[in-house]
XYZ file of C-alpha atoms in Angstrom:
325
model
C -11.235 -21.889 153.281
C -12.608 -25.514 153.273
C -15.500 -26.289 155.324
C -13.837 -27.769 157.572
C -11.804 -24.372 158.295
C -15.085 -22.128 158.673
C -16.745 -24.740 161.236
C -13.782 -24.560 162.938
C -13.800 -20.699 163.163
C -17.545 -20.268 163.883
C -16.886 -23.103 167.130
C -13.911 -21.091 168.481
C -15.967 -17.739 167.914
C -18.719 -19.072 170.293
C -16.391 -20.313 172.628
C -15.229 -17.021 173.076
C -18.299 -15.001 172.767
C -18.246 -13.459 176.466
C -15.617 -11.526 175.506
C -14.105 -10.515 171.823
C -11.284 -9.093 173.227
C -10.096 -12.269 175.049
C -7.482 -13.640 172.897
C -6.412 -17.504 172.588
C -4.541 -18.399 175.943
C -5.599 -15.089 177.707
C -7.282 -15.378 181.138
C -10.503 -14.399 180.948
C -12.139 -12.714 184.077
C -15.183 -11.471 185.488
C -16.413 -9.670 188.754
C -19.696 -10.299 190.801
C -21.077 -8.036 193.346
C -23.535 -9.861 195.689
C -25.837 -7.700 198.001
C -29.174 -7.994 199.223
C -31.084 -8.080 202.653
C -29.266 -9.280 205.542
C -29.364 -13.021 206.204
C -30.831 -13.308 202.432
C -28.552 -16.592 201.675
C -25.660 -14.690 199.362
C -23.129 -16.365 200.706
C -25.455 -19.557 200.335
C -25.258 -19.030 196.369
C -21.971 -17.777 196.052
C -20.880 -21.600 197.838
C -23.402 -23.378 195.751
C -21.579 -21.677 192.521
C -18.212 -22.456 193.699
C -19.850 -26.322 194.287
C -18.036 -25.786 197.845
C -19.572 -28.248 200.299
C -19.156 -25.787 203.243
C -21.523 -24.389 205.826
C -22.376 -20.155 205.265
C -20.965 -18.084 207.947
C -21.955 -14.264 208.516
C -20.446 -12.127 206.399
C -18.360 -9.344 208.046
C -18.504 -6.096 205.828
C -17.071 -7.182 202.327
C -16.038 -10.335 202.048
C -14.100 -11.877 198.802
C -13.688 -14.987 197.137
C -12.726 -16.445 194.080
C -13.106 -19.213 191.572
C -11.366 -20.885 188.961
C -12.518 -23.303 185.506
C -11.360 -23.997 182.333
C -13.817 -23.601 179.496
C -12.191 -26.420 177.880
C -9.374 -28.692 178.022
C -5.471 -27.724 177.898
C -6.456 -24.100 178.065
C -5.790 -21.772 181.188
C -8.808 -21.751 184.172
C -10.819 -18.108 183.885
C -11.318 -16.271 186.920
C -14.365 -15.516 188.642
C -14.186 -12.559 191.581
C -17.001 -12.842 194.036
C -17.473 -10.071 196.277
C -20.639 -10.014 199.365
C -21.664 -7.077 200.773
C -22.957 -7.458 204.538
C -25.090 -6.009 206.928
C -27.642 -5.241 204.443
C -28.105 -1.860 203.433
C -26.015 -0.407 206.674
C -22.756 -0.328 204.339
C -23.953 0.255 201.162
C -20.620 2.437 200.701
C -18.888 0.133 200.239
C -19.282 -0.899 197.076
C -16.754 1.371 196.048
C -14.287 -0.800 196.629
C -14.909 -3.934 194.210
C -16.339 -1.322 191.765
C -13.380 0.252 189.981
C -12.940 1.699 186.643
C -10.736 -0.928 185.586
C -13.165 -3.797 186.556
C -16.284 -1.941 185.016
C -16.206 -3.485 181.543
C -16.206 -7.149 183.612
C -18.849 -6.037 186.441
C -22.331 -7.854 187.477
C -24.357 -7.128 189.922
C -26.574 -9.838 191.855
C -29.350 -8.666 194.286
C -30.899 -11.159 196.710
C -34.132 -10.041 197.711
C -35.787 -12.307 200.992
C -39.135 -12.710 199.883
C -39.393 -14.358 203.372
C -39.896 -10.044 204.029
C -41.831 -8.360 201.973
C -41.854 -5.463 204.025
C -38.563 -5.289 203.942
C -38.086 -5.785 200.270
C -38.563 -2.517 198.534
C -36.537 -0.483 201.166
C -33.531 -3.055 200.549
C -33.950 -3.069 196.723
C -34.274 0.545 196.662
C -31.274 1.587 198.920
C -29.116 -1.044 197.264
C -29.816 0.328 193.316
C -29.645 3.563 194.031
C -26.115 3.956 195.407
C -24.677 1.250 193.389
C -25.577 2.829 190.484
C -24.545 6.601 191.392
C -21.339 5.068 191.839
C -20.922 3.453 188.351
C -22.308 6.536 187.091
C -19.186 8.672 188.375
C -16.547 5.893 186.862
C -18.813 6.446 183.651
C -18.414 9.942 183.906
C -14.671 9.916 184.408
C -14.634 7.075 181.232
C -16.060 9.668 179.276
C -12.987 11.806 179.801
C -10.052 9.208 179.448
C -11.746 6.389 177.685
C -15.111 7.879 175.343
C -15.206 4.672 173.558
C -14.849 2.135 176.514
C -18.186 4.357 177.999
C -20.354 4.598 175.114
C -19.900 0.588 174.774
C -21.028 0.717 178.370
C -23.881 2.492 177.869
C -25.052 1.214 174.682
C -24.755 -2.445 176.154
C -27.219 -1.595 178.599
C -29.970 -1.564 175.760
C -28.687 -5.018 174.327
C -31.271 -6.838 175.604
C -33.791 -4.862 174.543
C -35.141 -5.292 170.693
C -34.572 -2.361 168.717
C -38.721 -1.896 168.676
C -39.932 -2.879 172.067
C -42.605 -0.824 173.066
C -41.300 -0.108 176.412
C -38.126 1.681 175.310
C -39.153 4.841 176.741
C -40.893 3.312 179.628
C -37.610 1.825 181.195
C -34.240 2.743 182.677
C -31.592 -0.107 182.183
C -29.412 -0.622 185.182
C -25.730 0.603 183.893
C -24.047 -2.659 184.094
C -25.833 -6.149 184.312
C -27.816 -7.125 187.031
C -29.502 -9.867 188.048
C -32.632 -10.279 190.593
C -32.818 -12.950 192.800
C -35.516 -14.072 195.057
C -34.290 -16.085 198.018
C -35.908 -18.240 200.785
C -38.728 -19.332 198.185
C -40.153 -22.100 200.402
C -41.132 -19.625 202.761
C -42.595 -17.336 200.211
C -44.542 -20.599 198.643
C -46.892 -20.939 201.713
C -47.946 -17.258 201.274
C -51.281 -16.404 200.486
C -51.580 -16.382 196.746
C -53.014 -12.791 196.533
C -49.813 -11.715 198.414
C -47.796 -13.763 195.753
C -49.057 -12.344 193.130
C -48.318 -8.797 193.859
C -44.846 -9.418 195.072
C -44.395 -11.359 191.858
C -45.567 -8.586 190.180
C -44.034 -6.001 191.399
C -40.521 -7.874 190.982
C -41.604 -8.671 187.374
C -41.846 -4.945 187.151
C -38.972 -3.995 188.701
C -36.950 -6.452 186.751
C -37.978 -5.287 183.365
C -37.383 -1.441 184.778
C -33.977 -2.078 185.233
C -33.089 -4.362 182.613
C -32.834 -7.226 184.618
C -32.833 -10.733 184.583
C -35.268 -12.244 187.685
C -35.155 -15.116 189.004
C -36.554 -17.828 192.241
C -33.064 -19.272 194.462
C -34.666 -22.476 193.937
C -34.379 -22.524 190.077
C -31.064 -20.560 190.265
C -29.384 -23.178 192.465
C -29.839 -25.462 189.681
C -28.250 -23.870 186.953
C -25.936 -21.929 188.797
C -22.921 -24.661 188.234
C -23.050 -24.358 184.179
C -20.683 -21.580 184.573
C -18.373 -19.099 186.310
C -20.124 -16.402 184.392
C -23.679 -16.790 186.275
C -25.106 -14.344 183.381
C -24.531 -16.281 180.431
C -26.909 -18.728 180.933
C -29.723 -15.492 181.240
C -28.577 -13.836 177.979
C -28.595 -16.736 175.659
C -31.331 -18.795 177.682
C -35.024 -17.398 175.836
C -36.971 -19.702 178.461
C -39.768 -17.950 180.328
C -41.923 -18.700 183.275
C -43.988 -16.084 184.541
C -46.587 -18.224 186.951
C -46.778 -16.489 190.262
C -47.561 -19.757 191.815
C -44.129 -21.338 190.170
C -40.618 -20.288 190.568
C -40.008 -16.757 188.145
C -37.184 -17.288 185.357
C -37.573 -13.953 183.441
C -33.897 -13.371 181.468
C -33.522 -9.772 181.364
C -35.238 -7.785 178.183
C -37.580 -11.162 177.669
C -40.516 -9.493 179.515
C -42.659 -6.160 178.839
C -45.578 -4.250 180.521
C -48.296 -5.193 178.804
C -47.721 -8.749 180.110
C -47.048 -7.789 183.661
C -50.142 -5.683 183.536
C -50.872 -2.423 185.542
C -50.099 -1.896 189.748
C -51.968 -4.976 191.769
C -54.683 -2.011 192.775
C -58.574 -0.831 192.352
C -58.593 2.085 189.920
C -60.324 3.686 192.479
C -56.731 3.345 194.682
C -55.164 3.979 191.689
C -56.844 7.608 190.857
C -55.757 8.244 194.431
C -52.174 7.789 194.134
C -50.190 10.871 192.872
C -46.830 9.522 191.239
C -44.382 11.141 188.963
C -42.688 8.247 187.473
C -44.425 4.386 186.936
C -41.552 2.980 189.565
C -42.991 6.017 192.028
C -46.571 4.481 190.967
C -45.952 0.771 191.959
C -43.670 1.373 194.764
C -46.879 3.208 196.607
C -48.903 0.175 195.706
C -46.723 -2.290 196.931
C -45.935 -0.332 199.976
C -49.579 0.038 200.715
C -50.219 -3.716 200.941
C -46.622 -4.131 202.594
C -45.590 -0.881 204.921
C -42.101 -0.796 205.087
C -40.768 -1.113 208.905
C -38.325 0.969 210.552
C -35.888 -1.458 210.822
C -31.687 -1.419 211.256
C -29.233 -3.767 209.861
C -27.075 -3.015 212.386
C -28.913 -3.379 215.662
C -28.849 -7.536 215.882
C -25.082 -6.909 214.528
C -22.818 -8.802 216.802
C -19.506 -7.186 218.098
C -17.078 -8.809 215.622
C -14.525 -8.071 218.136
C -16.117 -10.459 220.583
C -15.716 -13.217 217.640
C -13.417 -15.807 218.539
C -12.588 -16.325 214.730
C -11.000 -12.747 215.095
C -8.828 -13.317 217.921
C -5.326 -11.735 218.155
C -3.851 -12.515 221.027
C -1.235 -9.051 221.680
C -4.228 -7.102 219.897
C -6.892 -8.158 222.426
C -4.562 -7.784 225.624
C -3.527 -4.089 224.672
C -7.613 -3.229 223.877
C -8.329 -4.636 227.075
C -5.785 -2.081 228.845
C -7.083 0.345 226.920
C -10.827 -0.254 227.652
C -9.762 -0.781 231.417
């Protein structure tokens, strides 16, 4: 081969480094999952990544859109799959459905977090996590049965981002398929007090790094949302950092560690107090001490949807209405 033949080569293999098995002219696809607190601007980013100039309506249970782009000319448009879960934690089942085991190689998670609500915030994130990943654990489970090798790739991707000697190997538990952290409504979070800043900050920093995440401020997000369909590249191949609780966050997942995020935002004292099993057990008690989670619903400022005149259905309505009478 000339020169001229291996530039060529090494161009076309990173143009197609999201996916080796993506073969010239093939459709290449992906799947997002947004979810997050209720009325914590998904459908805001989803529109803002889709560059669609349209005003965000409440999203009714799961909601799905998709978009299209070429990654270069005279080649066919890859397909992004957006799904938004609503009503905040309330139907957290859900997820099921856009979750498959024949989307799971292709699957992203994004979680918006309002940081508008702090005491809202660890309830949501918690909730959210934990039943999303159950349920990828039982189509891992059933890979391991028809598909071994299409699992263990799983599974070892999830430590990709980590270096092979990062000291927090055995401190972490990597989220089974990649996830992103967002933190929405960041002008309202910027005229917090900067002590309460810092420890949300923290606390998402740790969080983040936990689950192998990549964390990141709406406001810097909106910006570089548009560079692709595949909102993730830019966080694995991006190795810029900014870690100032009194700036927007932009930590790409694996790019962090817990020496620099330091121990829980408490007096030792507090500290010696707490009885924790786990270091995510340890921080959540912290941060839940500062913000006490509420006893809140998603569903009780839920509006009827069957009152909606978006929903109307004319022979529908008139038999419910002899029904109800």
């Amino acid at each position: 081969d000339t020169l001229w033949d291996l530039a060529i080569a090494e161009v076309e293999k990173r143009e197609n480094h999201d996916d080796d098995d993506v073969k010239p002219g093939e459709v290449w696809e992906k799947s997002v999952l947004f979810m997050g607190n209720k009325n914590g601007g998904k459908t805001t980013i989803i529109l803002r990544c889709l560059e669609r100039e349209e005003s965000p309506k409440p999203t009714l249970a799961l909601e799905y859109t998709f978009g299209r782009r070429a990654r270069r000319h005279n080649t066919p448009k890859d397909v992004a799959h957006f799904w938004e879960l609503g009503g905040g934690t309330s139907l957290v089942e859900l997820i099921r459905i856009p979750v498959t085991v024949h989307n799971i190689r292709s699957f992203a998670v994004v979680l918006v977090l309002d940081l508008s609500k702090p005491n809202e915030l660890w309830t949501a994130m918690e909730s959210l996590l934990q039943v999303t990943r159950n349920h990828v654990n039982k189509i891992l489970t059933k890979l391991e049965k028809t598909n071994p090798e299409v699992a263990a790739e799983i599974k070892q991707r999830m430590w990709n981002n980590l270096q092979r000697d990062h000291p927090d190997s055995a401190l972490v538990d990597p989220f089974p398929i990649p996830l992103v952290i967002i933190g929405s409504k960041y002008d309202i979070f910027h005229e917090f007090d900067s002590e309460m800043r810092k420890i949300i900050s923290k606390t998402l920093r740790f969080v983040s790094h936990y689950y192998g995440a990549s964390l990141v401020n709406s406001v810097v997000f909106l910006l570089i949302a548009k560079c692709s369909l595949d909102t993730f590249s830019f966080f694995l191949f991006s190795k810029s950092v900014s870690v100032d609780p009194s700036k927007p966050l932009f930590i790409p997942a694996g790019l962090d560690s817990m020496s620099q995020i330091g121990p829980p935002p408490a007096s030792d004292s507090d500290l010696g107090k707490m009885r924790a099993n786990t270091p995510l057990e340890l921080w959540k008690k912290v941060f839940e001490k500062t913000f006490p989670p509420k006893s809140f619903s998603d569903l009780q400022d839920t509006k009827d949807p069957a009152q909606d005149s978006q929903y109307a259905e004319y022979e529908i309505d008139v038999m419910r209405a002899q029904k109800n009478q």
